[in-house]
């Protein structure tokens, strides 16, 4: 069985956004007060109702290319700390299901790997995908809107 880790956004990227750096669409982050619980892609926890949040456009890929989807994400407006990898799956995955999809080392979708997966089965699905040598990493995305939630990587 493959050991996996749920990976949050890189801290240096989050720090830059919080200091006003442009997002993936070259726009200034939008500050807001959460009107309900929102998934934070920085700590992989929840931004609770009434807390300050930033809404930004994010592209979870190294380079712009046809498969490099860009979409909206939320992060805590204030430092929230790194994700505690002991939690599997992370607290921010509060929906009943998600799209779990494999990507190759060139950041391309590996066709046939995407599936709407019950939240309780995400770990097993990722481990199954990592049995394939062509899978470099896995994305967890919203099953309703396709928004990026987090990345899953092999450990070791």
JSON list of C-alpha atoms in Angstrom, two decimals:
[
{"chain": "A", "resi": 1, "resn": "UNK", "atom": "CA", "xyz": [0.00, 0.00, 0.00]},
{"chain": "A", "resi": 2, "resn": "UNK", "atom": "CA", "xyz": [1.37, 3.39, -1.02]},
{"chain": "A", "resi": 3, "resn": "UNK", "atom": "CA", "xyz": [1.86, 5.94, 1.76]},
{"chain": "A", "resi": 4, "resn": "UNK", "atom": "CA", "xyz": [0.33, 9.29, 0.81]},
{"chain": "A", "resi": 5, "resn": "UNK", "atom": "CA", "xyz": [0.24, 12.85, 2.06]},
{"chain": "A", "resi": 6, "resn": "UNK", "atom": "CA", "xyz": [-2.36, 15.55, 1.49]},
{"chain": "A", "resi": 7, "resn": "UNK", "atom": "CA", "xyz": [-0.49, 18.64, 0.32]},
{"chain": "A", "resi": 8, "resn": "UNK", "atom": "CA", "xyz": [-1.63, 22.22, 0.92]},
{"chain": "A", "resi": 9, "resn": "UNK", "atom": "CA", "xyz": [-0.58, 25.20, -1.17]},
{"chain": "A", "resi": 10, "resn": "UNK", "atom": "CA", "xyz": [3.09, 26.19, -0.81]},
{"chain": "A", "resi": 11, "resn": "UNK", "atom": "CA", "xyz": [3.56, 28.46, 2.22]},
{"chain": "A", "resi": 12, "resn": "UNK", "atom": "CA", "xyz": [5.70, 30.96, 0.28]},
{"chain": "A", "resi": 13, "resn": "UNK", "atom": "CA", "xyz": [2.88, 31.38, -2.25]},
{"chain": "A", "resi": 14, "resn": "UNK", "atom": "CA", "xyz": [0.29, 31.88, 0.50]},
{"chain": "A", "resi": 15, "resn": "UNK", "atom": "CA", "xyz": [2.52, 34.39, 2.31]},
{"chain": "A", "resi": 16, "resn": "UNK", "atom": "CA", "xyz": [2.95, 36.41, -0.90]},
{"chain": "A", "resi": 17, "resn": "UNK", "atom": "CA", "xyz": [-0.81, 36.44, -1.55]},
{"chain": "A", "resi": 18, "resn": "UNK", "atom": "CA", "xyz": [-1.48, 37.61, 2.01]},
{"chain": "A", "resi": 19, "resn": "UNK", "atom": "CA", "xyz": [0.96, 40.47, 1.42]},
{"chain": "A", "resi": 20, "resn": "UNK", "atom": "CA", "xyz": [-0.99, 41.51, -1.69]},
{"chain": "A", "resi": 21, "resn": "UNK", "atom": "CA", "xyz": [0.84, 39.70, -4.49]},
{"chain": "A", "resi": 22, "resn": "UNK", "atom": "CA", "xyz": [-1.35, 39.12, -7.54]},
{"chain": "A", "resi": 23, "resn": "UNK", "atom": "CA", "xyz": [-3.11, 35.80, -7.92]},
{"chain": "A", "resi": 24, "resn": "UNK", "atom": "CA", "xyz": [-2.92, 33.45, -10.91]},
{"chain": "A", "resi": 25, "resn": "UNK", "atom": "CA", "xyz": [-5.07, 35.87, -12.93]},
{"chain": "A", "resi": 26, "resn": "UNK", "atom": "CA", "xyz": [-2.83, 38.82, -11.98]},
{"chain": "A", "resi": 27, "resn": "UNK", "atom": "CA", "xyz": [-5.57, 40.23, -9.76]},
{"chain": "A", "resi": 28, "resn": "UNK", "atom": "CA", "xyz": [-5.36, 41.55, -6.21]},
{"chain": "A", "resi": 29, "resn": "UNK", "atom": "CA", "xyz": [-6.75, 39.09, -3.63]},
{"chain": "A", "resi": 30, "resn": "UNK", "atom": "CA", "xyz": [-10.32, 39.91, -2.58]},
{"chain": "A", "resi": 31, "resn": "UNK", "atom": "CA", "xyz": [-10.75, 40.25, 1.19]},
{"chain": "A", "resi": 32, "resn": "UNK", "atom": "CA", "xyz": [-14.08, 39.11, 2.59]},
{"chain": "A", "resi": 33, "resn": "UNK", "atom": "CA", "xyz": [-15.77, 37.91, 5.75]},
{"chain": "A", "resi": 34, "resn": "UNK", "atom": "CA", "xyz": [-16.92, 34.31, 5.49]},
{"chain": "A", "resi": 35, "resn": "UNK", "atom": "CA", "xyz": [-20.71, 34.08, 5.53]},
{"chain": "A", "resi": 36, "resn": "UNK", "atom": "CA", "xyz": [-20.48, 30.32, 6.04]},
{"chain": "A", "resi": 37, "resn": "UNK", "atom": "CA", "xyz": [-17.72, 27.78, 6.48]},
{"chain": "A", "resi": 38, "resn": "UNK", "atom": "CA", "xyz": [-15.24, 27.75, 3.59]},
{"chain": "A", "resi": 39, "resn": "UNK", "atom": "CA", "xyz": [-12.38, 25.32, 2.79]},
{"chain": "A", "resi": 40, "resn": "UNK", "atom": "CA", "xyz": [-8.94, 26.90, 3.34]},
{"chain": "A", "resi": 41, "resn": "UNK", "atom": "CA", "xyz": [-6.33, 25.66, 0.86]},
{"chain": "A", "resi": 42, "resn": "UNK", "atom": "CA", "xyz": [-3.48, 26.92, 3.09]},
{"chain": "A", "resi": 43, "resn": "UNK", "atom": "CA", "xyz": [-4.12, 24.89, 6.27]},
{"chain": "A", "resi": 44, "resn": "UNK", "atom": "CA", "xyz": [-6.63, 22.44, 4.75]},
{"chain": "A", "resi": 45, "resn": "UNK", "atom": "CA", "xyz": [-8.99, 23.31, 7.57]},
{"chain": "A", "resi": 46, "resn": "UNK", "atom": "CA", "xyz": [-12.13, 25.41, 7.63]},
{"chain": "A", "resi": 47, "resn": "UNK", "atom": "CA", "xyz": [-12.48, 29.18, 7.51]},
{"chain": "A", "resi": 48, "resn": "UNK", "atom": "CA", "xyz": [-15.34, 29.61, 9.97]},
{"chain": "A", "resi": 49, "resn": "UNK", "atom": "CA", "xyz": [-18.27, 31.93, 9.49]},
{"chain": "A", "resi": 50, "resn": "UNK", "atom": "CA", "xyz": [-17.26, 35.46, 10.51]},
{"chain": "A", "resi": 51, "resn": "UNK", "atom": "CA", "xyz": [-13.53, 34.93, 9.93]},
{"chain": "A", "resi": 52, "resn": "UNK", "atom": "CA", "xyz": [-11.58, 36.98, 7.38]},
{"chain": "A", "resi": 53, "resn": "UNK", "atom": "CA", "xyz": [-10.80, 35.20, 4.14]},
{"chain": "A", "resi": 54, "resn": "UNK", "atom": "CA", "xyz": [-9.11, 35.91, 0.84]},
{"chain": "A", "resi": 55, "resn": "UNK", "atom": "CA", "xyz": [-10.68, 34.86, -2.44]},
{"chain": "A", "resi": 56, "resn": "UNK", "atom": "CA", "xyz": [-8.05, 34.34, -5.13]},
{"chain": "A", "resi": 57, "resn": "UNK", "atom": "CA", "xyz": [-7.63, 32.68, -8.47]},
{"chain": "A", "resi": 58, "resn": "UNK", "atom": "CA", "xyz": [-5.23, 29.74, -8.28]},
{"chain": "A", "resi": 59, "resn": "UNK", "atom": "CA", "xyz": [-3.52, 27.53, -10.87]},
{"chain": "A", "resi": 60, "resn": "UNK", "atom": "CA", "xyz": [-2.06, 24.44, -9.16]},
{"chain": "A", "resi": 61, "resn": "UNK", "atom": "CA", "xyz": [0.45, 23.75, -11.93]},
{"chain": "A", "resi": 62, "resn": "UNK", "atom": "CA", "xyz": [4.04, 24.84, -12.55]},
{"chain": "A", "resi": 63, "resn": "UNK", "atom": "CA", "xyz": [3.51, 26.13, -16.08]},
{"chain": "A", "resi": 64, "resn": "UNK", "atom": "CA", "xyz": [0.72, 27.52, -18.21]},
{"chain": "A", "resi": 65, "resn": "UNK", "atom": "CA", "xyz": [-0.42, 24.85, -20.63]},
{"chain": "A", "resi": 66, "resn": "UNK", "atom": "CA", "xyz": [-3.76, 23.53, -21.94]},
{"chain": "A", "resi": 67, "resn": "UNK", "atom": "CA", "xyz": [-4.42, 21.32, -18.87]},
{"chain": "A", "resi": 68, "resn": "UNK", "atom": "CA", "xyz": [-3.47, 24.02, -16.35]},
{"chain": "A", "resi": 69, "resn": "UNK", "atom": "CA", "xyz": [-6.91, 24.84, -15.00]},
{"chain": "A", "resi": 70, "resn": "UNK", "atom": "CA", "xyz": [-7.26, 28.04, -12.98]},
{"chain": "A", "resi": 71, "resn": "UNK", "atom": "CA", "xyz": [-10.09, 28.61, -10.54]},
{"chain": "A", "resi": 72, "resn": "UNK", "atom": "CA", "xyz": [-11.26, 30.30, -7.37]},
{"chain": "A", "resi": 73, "resn": "UNK", "atom": "CA", "xyz": [-10.03, 29.24, -3.92]},
{"chain": "A", "resi": 74, "resn": "UNK", "atom": "CA", "xyz": [-10.29, 30.59, -0.39]},
{"chain": "A", "resi": 75, "resn": "UNK", "atom": "CA", "xyz": [-7.52, 30.97, 2.18]},
{"chain": "A", "resi": 76, "resn": "UNK", "atom": "CA", "xyz": [-7.53, 32.40, 5.69]},
{"chain": "A", "resi": 77, "resn": "UNK", "atom": "CA", "xyz": [-6.68, 36.10, 5.46]},
{"chain": "A", "resi": 78, "resn": "UNK", "atom": "CA", "xyz": [-4.42, 35.74, 8.50]},
{"chain": "A", "resi": 79, "resn": "UNK", "atom": "CA", "xyz": [-1.75, 33.11, 9.07]},
{"chain": "A", "resi": 80, "resn": "UNK", "atom": "CA", "xyz": [-3.39, 29.81, 9.90]},
{"chain": "A", "resi": 81, "resn": "UNK", "atom": "CA", "xyz": [-0.40, 27.50, 10.20]},
{"chain": "A", "resi": 82, "resn": "UNK", "atom": "CA", "xyz": [0.63, 24.57, 8.06]},
{"chain": "A", "resi": 83, "resn": "UNK", "atom": "CA", "xyz": [-1.49, 21.50, 7.52]},
{"chain": "A", "resi": 84, "resn": "UNK", "atom": "CA", "xyz": [-1.06, 18.79, 10.16]},
{"chain": "A", "resi": 85, "resn": "UNK", "atom": "CA", "xyz": [-0.35, 15.79, 7.95]},
{"chain": "A", "resi": 86, "resn": "UNK", "atom": "CA", "xyz": [-1.53, 13.43, 10.68]},
{"chain": "A", "resi": 87, "resn": "UNK", "atom": "CA", "xyz": [-5.09, 14.23, 9.62]},
{"chain": "A", "resi": 88, "resn": "UNK", "atom": "CA", "xyz": [-6.24, 12.10, 6.74]},
{"chain": "A", "resi": 89, "resn": "UNK", "atom": "CA", "xyz": [-8.31, 13.24, 4.99]},
{"chain": "A", "resi": 90, "resn": "UNK", "atom": "CA", "xyz": [-8.09, 16.93, 5.91]},
{"chain": "A", "resi": 91, "resn": "UNK", "atom": "CA", "xyz": [-10.91, 18.70, 7.75]},
{"chain": "A", "resi": 92, "resn": "UNK", "atom": "CA", "xyz": [-11.66, 20.94, 4.77]},
{"chain": "A", "resi": 93, "resn": "UNK", "atom": "CA", "xyz": [-13.04, 17.98, 2.82]},
{"chain": "A", "resi": 94, "resn": "UNK", "atom": "CA", "xyz": [-16.54, 18.28, 4.23]},
{"chain": "A", "resi": 95, "resn": "UNK", "atom": "CA", "xyz": [-18.59, 17.35, 1.16]},
{"chain": "A", "resi": 96, "resn": "UNK", "atom": "CA", "xyz": [-19.96, 13.88, 0.53]},
{"chain": "A", "resi": 97, "resn": "UNK", "atom": "CA", "xyz": [-17.79, 13.31, -2.54]},
{"chain": "A", "resi": 98, "resn": "UNK", "atom": "CA", "xyz": [-15.03, 14.80, -4.69]},
{"chain": "A", "resi": 99, "resn": "UNK", "atom": "CA", "xyz": [-13.40, 14.29, -8.07]},
{"chain": "A", "resi": 100, "resn": "UNK", "atom": "CA", "xyz": [-10.12, 12.42, -7.60]},
{"chain": "A", "resi": 101, "resn": "UNK", "atom": "CA", "xyz": [-7.90, 12.56, -10.69]},
{"chain": "A", "resi": 102, "resn": "UNK", "atom": "CA", "xyz": [-4.34, 11.55, -11.57]},
{"chain": "A", "resi": 103, "resn": "UNK", "atom": "CA", "xyz": [-1.72, 13.67, -13.33]},
{"chain": "A", "resi": 104, "resn": "UNK", "atom": "CA", "xyz": [1.58, 12.72, -14.93]},
{"chain": "A", "resi": 105, "resn": "UNK", "atom": "CA", "xyz": [5.01, 14.30, -14.36]},
{"chain": "A", "resi": 106, "resn": "UNK", "atom": "CA", "xyz": [4.30, 16.80, -17.15]},
{"chain": "A", "resi": 107, "resn": "UNK", "atom": "CA", "xyz": [1.20, 18.11, -15.31]},
{"chain": "A", "resi": 108, "resn": "UNK", "atom": "CA", "xyz": [-1.14, 16.48, -17.80]},
{"chain": "A", "resi": 109, "resn": "UNK", "atom": "CA", "xyz": [-4.38, 14.74, -16.87]},
{"chain": "A", "resi": 110, "resn": "UNK", "atom": "CA", "xyz": [-4.01, 10.97, -17.16]},
{"chain": "A", "resi": 111, "resn": "UNK", "atom": "CA", "xyz": [-7.20, 10.07, -18.98]},
{"chain": "A", "resi": 112, "resn": "UNK", "atom": "CA", "xyz": [-9.40, 7.48, -17.35]},
{"chain": "A", "resi": 113, "resn": "UNK", "atom": "CA", "xyz": [-8.25, 8.30, -13.81]},
{"chain": "A", "resi": 114, "resn": "UNK", "atom": "CA", "xyz": [-10.87, 10.87, -12.87]},
{"chain": "A", "resi": 115, "resn": "UNK", "atom": "CA", "xyz": [-13.78, 9.64, -10.77]},
{"chain": "A", "resi": 116, "resn": "UNK", "atom": "CA", "xyz": [-16.34, 11.13, -8.42]},
{"chain": "A", "resi": 117, "resn": "UNK", "atom": "CA", "xyz": [-15.29, 9.48, -5.18]},
{"chain": "A", "resi": 118, "resn": "UNK", "atom": "CA", "xyz": [-17.03, 9.37, -1.80]},
{"chain": "A", "resi": 119, "resn": "UNK", "atom": "CA", "xyz": [-14.97, 11.33, 0.73]},
{"chain": "A", "resi": 120, "resn": "UNK", "atom": "CA", "xyz": [-14.43, 8.25, 2.89]},
{"chain": "A", "resi": 121, "resn": "UNK", "atom": "CA", "xyz": [-12.83, 6.49, -0.12]},
{"chain": "A", "resi": 122, "resn": "UNK", "atom": "CA", "xyz": [-10.40, 9.22, -1.23]},
{"chain": "A", "resi": 123, "resn": "UNK", "atom": "CA", "xyz": [-7.38, 7.66, 0.49]},
{"chain": "A", "resi": 124, "resn": "UNK", "atom": "CA", "xyz": [-8.01, 4.25, -1.05]},
{"chain": "A", "resi": 125, "resn": "UNK", "atom": "CA", "xyz": [-8.63, 5.78, -4.50]},
{"chain": "A", "resi": 126, "resn": "UNK", "atom": "CA", "xyz": [-5.41, 7.78, -4.36]},
{"chain": "A", "resi": 127, "resn": "UNK", "atom": "CA", "xyz": [-3.45, 4.72, -3.27]},
{"chain": "A", "resi": 128, "resn": "UNK", "atom": "CA", "xyz": [-4.97, 2.77, -6.15]},
{"chain": "A", "resi": 129, "resn": "UNK", "atom": "CA", "xyz": [-3.95, 5.49, -8.63]},
{"chain": "A", "resi": 130, "resn": "UNK", "atom": "CA", "xyz": [-0.40, 5.57, -7.25]},
{"chain": "A", "resi": 131, "resn": "UNK", "atom": "CA", "xyz": [0.00, 1.89, -8.14]},
{"chain": "A", "resi": 132, "resn": "UNK", "atom": "CA", "xyz": [0.29, 3.14, -11.71]},
{"chain": "A", "resi": 133, "resn": "UNK", "atom": "CA", "xyz": [3.79, 4.29, -12.70]},
{"chain": "A", "resi": 134, "resn": "UNK", "atom": "CA", "xyz": [2.41, 7.10, -14.90]},
{"chain": "A", "resi": 135, "resn": "UNK", "atom": "CA", "xyz": [0.73, 8.90, -11.96]},
{"chain": "A", "resi": 136, "resn": "UNK", "atom": "CA", "xyz": [2.97, 11.60, -10.46]},
{"chain": "A", "resi": 137, "resn": "UNK", "atom": "CA", "xyz": [0.34, 13.18, -8.19]},
{"chain": "A", "resi": 138, "resn": "UNK", "atom": "CA", "xyz": [-3.40, 13.35, -7.61]},
{"chain": "A", "resi": 139, "resn": "UNK", "atom": "CA", "xyz": [-5.82, 16.26, -7.34]},
{"chain": "A", "resi": 140, "resn": "UNK", "atom": "CA", "xyz": [-8.90, 16.37, -5.16]},
{"chain": "A", "resi": 141, "resn": "UNK", "atom": "CA", "xyz": [-11.46, 18.68, -6.77]},
{"chain": "A", "resi": 142, "resn": "UNK", "atom": "CA", "xyz": [-15.03, 19.69, -6.06]},
{"chain": "A", "resi": 143, "resn": "UNK", "atom": "CA", "xyz": [-17.47, 17.21, -7.59]},
{"chain": "A", "resi": 144, "resn": "UNK", "atom": "CA", "xyz": [-19.94, 20.05, -8.17]},
{"chain": "A", "resi": 145, "resn": "UNK", "atom": "CA", "xyz": [-17.75, 22.91, -9.48]},
{"chain": "A", "resi": 146, "resn": "UNK", "atom": "CA", "xyz": [-14.38, 21.26, -10.25]},
{"chain": "A", "resi": 147, "resn": "UNK", "atom": "CA", "xyz": [-12.58, 23.72, -7.90]},
{"chain": "A", "resi": 148, "resn": "UNK", "atom": "CA", "xyz": [-9.14, 22.60, -6.75]},
{"chain": "A", "resi": 149, "resn": "UNK", "atom": "CA", "xyz": [-9.21, 21.42, -3.13]},
{"chain": "A", "resi": 150, "resn": "UNK", "atom": "CA", "xyz": [-5.78, 19.91, -2.49]},
{"chain": "A", "resi": 151, "resn": "UNK", "atom": "CA", "xyz": [-3.10, 17.72, -3.94]},
{"chain": "A", "resi": 152, "resn": "UNK", "atom": "CA", "xyz": [-2.13, 14.21, -2.85]},
{"chain": "A", "resi": 153, "resn": "UNK", "atom": "CA", "xyz": [1.48, 13.04, -3.18]},
{"chain": "A", "resi": 154, "resn": "UNK", "atom": "CA", "xyz": [3.33, 9.81, -2.53]},
{"chain": "A", "resi": 155, "resn": "UNK", "atom": "CA", "xyz": [5.43, 9.73, 0.63]},
{"chain": "A", "resi": 156, "resn": "UNK", "atom": "CA", "xyz": [9.00, 8.74, -0.07]}
]
